[in-house]
PDB file of C-alpha atoms in Angstrom:
ATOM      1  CA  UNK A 396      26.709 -11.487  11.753  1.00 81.00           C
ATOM      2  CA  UNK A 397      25.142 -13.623  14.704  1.00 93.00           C
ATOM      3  CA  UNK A 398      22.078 -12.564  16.500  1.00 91.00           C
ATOM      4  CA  UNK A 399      24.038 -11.372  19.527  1.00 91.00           C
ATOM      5  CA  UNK A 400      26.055  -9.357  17.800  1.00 91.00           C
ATOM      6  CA  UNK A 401      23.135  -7.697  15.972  1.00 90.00           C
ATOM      7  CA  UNK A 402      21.255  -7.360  19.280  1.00 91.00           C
ATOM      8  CA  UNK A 403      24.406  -6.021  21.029  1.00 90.00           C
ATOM      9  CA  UNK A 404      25.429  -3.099  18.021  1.00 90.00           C
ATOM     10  CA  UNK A 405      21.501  -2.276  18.027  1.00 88.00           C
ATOM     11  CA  UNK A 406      21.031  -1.767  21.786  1.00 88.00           C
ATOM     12  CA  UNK A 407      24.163   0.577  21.532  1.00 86.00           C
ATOM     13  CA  UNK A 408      21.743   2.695  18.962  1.00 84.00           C
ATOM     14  CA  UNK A 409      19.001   2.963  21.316  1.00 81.00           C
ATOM     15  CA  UNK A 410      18.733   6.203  23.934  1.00 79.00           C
ATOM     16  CA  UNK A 411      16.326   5.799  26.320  1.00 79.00           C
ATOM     17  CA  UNK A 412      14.990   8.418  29.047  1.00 82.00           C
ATOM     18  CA  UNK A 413      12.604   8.521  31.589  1.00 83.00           C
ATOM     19  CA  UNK A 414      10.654  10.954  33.511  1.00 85.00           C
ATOM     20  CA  UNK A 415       7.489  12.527  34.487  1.00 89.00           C
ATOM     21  CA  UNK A 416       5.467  15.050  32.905  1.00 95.00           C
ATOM     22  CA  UNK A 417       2.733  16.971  33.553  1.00 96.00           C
ATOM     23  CA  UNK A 418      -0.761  17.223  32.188  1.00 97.00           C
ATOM     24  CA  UNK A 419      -0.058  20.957  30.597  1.00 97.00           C
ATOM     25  CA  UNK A 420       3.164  19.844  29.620  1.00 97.00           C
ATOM     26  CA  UNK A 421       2.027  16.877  27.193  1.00 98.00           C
ATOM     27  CA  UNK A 422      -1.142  19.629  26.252  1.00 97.00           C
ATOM     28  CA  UNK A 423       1.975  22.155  25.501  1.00 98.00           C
ATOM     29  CA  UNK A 424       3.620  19.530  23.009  1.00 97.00           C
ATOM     30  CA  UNK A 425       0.789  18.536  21.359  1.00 97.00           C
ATOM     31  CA  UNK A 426      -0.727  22.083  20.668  1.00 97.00           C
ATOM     32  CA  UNK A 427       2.585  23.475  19.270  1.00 97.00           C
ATOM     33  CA  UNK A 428       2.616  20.115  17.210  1.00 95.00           C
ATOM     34  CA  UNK A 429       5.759  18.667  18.762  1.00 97.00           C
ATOM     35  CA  UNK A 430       3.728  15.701  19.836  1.00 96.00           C
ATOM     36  CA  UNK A 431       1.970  13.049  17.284  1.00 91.00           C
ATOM     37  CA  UNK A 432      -0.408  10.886  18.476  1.00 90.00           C
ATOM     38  CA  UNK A 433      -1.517   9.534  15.080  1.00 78.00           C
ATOM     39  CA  UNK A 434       1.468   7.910  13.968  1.00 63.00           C
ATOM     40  CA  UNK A 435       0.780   5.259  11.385  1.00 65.00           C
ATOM     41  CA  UNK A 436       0.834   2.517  13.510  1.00 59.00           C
ATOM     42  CA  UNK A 437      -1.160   3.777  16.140  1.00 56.00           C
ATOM     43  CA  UNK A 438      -5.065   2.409  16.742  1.00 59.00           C
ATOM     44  CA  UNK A 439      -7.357   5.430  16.941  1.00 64.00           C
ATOM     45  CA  UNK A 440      -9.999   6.546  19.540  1.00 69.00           C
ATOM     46  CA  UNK A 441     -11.566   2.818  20.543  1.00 80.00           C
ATOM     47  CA  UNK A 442     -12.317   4.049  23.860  1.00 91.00           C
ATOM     48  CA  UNK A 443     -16.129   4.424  25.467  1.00 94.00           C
ATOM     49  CA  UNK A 444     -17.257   7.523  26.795  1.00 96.00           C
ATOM     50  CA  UNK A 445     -17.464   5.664  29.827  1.00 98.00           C
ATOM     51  CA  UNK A 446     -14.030   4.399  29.720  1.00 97.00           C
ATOM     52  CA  UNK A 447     -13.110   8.017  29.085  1.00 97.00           C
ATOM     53  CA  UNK A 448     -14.499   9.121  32.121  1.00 98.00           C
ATOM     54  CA  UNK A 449     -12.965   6.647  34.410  1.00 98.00           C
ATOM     55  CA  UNK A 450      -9.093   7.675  33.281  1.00 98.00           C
ATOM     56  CA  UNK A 451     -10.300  11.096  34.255  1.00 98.00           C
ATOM     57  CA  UNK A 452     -11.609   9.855  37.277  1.00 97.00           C
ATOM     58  CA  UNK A 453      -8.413   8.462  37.654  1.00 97.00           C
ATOM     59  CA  UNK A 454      -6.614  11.367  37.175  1.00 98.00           C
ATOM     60  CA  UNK A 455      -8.699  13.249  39.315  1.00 98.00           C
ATOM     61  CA  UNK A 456      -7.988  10.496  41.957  1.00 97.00           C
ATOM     62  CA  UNK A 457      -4.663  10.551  42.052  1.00 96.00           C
ATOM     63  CA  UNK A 458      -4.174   7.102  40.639  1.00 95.00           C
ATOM     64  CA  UNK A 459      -0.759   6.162  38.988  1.00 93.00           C
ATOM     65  CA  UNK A 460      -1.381   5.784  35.251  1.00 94.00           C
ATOM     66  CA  UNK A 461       0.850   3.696  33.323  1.00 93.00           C
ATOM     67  CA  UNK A 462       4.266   5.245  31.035  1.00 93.00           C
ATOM     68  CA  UNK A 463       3.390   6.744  27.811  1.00 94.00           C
ATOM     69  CA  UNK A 464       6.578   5.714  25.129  1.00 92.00           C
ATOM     70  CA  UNK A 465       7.373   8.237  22.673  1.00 93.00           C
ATOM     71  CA  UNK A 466       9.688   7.655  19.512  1.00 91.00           C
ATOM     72  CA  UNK A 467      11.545  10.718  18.353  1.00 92.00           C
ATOM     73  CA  UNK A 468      11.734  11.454  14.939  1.00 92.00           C
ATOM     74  CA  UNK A 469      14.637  13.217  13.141  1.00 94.00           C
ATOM     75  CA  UNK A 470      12.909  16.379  13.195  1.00 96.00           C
ATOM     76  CA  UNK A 471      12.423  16.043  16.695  1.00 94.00           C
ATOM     77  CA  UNK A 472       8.458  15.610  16.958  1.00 96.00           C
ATOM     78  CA  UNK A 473       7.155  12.785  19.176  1.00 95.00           C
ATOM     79  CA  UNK A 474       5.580   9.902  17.931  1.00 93.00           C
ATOM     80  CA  UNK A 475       2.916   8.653  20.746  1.00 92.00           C
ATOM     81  CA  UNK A 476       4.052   4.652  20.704  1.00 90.00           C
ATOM     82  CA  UNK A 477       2.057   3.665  23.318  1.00 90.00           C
ATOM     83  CA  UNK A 478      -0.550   6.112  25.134  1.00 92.00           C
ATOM     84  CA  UNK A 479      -2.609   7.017  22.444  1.00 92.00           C
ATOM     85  CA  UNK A 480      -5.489   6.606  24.134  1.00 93.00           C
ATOM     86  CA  UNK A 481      -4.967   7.989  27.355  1.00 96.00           C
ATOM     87  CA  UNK A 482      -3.594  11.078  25.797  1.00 96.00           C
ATOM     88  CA  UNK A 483      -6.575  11.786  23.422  1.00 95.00           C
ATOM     89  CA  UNK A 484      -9.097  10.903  26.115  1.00 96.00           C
ATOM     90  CA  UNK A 485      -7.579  13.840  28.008  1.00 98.00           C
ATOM     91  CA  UNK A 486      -6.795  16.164  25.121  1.00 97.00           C
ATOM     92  CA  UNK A 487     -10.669  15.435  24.252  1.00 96.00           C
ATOM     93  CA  UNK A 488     -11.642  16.643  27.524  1.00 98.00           C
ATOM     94  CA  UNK A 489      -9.830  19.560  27.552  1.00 98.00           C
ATOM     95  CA  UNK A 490     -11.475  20.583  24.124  1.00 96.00           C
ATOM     96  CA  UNK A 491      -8.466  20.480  22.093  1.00 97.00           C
ATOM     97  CA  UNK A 492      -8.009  17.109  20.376  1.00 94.00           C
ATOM     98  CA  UNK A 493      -8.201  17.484  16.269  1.00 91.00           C
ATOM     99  CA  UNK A 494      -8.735  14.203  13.934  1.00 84.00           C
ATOM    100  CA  UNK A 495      -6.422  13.505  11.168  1.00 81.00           C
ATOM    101  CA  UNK A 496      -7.888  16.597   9.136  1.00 85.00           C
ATOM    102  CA  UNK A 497      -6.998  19.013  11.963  1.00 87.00           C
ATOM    103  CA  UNK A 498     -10.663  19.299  12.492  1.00 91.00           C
ATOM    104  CA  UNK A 499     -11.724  19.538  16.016  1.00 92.00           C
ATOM    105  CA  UNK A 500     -13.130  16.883  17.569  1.00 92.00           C
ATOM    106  CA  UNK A 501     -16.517  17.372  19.920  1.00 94.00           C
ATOM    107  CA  UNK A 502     -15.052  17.697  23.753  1.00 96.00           C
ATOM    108  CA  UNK A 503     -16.191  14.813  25.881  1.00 96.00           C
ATOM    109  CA  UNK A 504     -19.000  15.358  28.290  1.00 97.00           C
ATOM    110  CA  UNK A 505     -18.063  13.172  31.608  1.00 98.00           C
ATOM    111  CA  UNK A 506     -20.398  10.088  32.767  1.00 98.00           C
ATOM    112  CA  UNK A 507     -21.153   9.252  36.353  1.00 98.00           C
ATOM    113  CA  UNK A 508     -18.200   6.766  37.381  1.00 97.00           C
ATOM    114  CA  UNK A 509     -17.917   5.090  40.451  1.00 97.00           C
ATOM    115  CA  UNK A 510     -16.130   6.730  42.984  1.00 97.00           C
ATOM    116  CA  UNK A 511     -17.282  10.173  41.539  1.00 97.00           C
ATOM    117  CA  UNK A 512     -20.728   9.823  40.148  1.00 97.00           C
ATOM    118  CA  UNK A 513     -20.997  13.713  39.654  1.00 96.00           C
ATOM    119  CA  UNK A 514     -18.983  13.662  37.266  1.00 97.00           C
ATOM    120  CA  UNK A 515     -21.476  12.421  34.971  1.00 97.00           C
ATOM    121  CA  UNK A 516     -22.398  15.625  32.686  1.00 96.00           C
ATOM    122  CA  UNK A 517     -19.193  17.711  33.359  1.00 97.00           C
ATOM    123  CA  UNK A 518     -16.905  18.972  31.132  1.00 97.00           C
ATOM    124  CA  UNK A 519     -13.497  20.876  30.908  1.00 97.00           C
ATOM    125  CA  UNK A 520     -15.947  23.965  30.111  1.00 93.00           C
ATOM    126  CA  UNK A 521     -19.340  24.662  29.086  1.00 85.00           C
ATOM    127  CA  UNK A 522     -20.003  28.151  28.367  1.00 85.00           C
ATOM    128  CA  UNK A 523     -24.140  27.418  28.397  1.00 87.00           C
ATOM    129  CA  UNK A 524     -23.729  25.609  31.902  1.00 87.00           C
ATOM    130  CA  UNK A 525     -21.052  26.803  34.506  1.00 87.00           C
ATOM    131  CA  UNK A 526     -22.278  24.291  37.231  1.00 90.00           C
ATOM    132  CA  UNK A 527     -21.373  21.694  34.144  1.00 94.00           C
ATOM    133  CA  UNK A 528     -17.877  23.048  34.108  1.00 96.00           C
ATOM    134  CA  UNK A 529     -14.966  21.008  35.939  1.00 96.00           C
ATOM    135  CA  UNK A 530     -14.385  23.508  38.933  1.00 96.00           C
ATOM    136  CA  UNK A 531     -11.179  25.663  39.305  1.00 95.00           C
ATOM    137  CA  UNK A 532      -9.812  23.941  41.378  1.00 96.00           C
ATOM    138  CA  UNK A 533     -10.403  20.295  39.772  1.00 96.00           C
ATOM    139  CA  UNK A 534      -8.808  21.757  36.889  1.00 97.00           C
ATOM    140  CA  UNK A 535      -5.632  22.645  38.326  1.00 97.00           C
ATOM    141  CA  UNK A 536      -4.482  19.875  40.007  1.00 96.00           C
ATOM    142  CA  UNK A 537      -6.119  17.723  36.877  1.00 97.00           C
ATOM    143  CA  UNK A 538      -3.176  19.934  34.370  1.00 97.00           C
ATOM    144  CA  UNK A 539      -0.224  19.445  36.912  1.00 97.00           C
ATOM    145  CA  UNK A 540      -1.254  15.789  37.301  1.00 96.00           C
ATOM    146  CA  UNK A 541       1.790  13.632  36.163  1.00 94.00           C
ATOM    147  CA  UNK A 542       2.071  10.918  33.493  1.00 91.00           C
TER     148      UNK A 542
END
């Protein structure tokens, strides 16, 4: 077999689809364990907290991110190709991101960025410190913010 002819039968094998999702629809997926972001070939968490904080910022902004690639898997889970860190950075800050043992991982407190320096000590929620708490509103258009 020639190498266009392999290329051409294994492009007819690949399904590809495209579209946006929301920020509570990728947390949906991950907490019913539909989504896996720590497929074997993935790197894990090599972001800064201060990295962190400026794809929030981002987010918050309104700033186009770019696509996250998924591979499906026979049993139809979601293997996170490329997006890892984007999507634990934001499962962190919601408070919901678990390690490799299913043990939860501390949520991520915010740092001052640039275009929103009080951000810097906020957090999804604190229960000790409401006026450290990402307000109401923040948090709503932050979970129907599209990736």
């Amino acid at each position: 077999m020639t190498l266009i002819t392999e290329i051409e039968t294994r492009r007819k094998e690949i399904r590809t689809d495209g579209y946006a999702m929301s920020i509570g629809e990728w947390v949906s997926l991950y907490e019913k364990g539909e989504l896996d972001i720590h497929p074997e070939f993935q790197r894990i968490f090599r972001w800064s907290d201060m990295q962190k904080s400026n794809l929030i910022e981002s987010i918050l902004l309104g700033i186009p991110l770019p696509n996250i690639f998924v591979s499906q898997r026979s049993d139809g889970v979601w293997d996170v190709v490329d997006g890892l860190q984007r999507l634990s950075t934001i499962f962190q800050f919601l408070g919901i991101l678990k390690d490799e043992k299913k043990d939860a991982i501390k949520p991520l407190v915010l740092q001052p960025t640039k275009y929103l320096p009080s951000l810097g000590g906020m957090q999804w929620h604190d229960e000790k410190n409401s006026k450290k708490t990402l307000p109401n509103v923040a948090q709503l258009s932050f979970k129907r913010s599209k990736l």
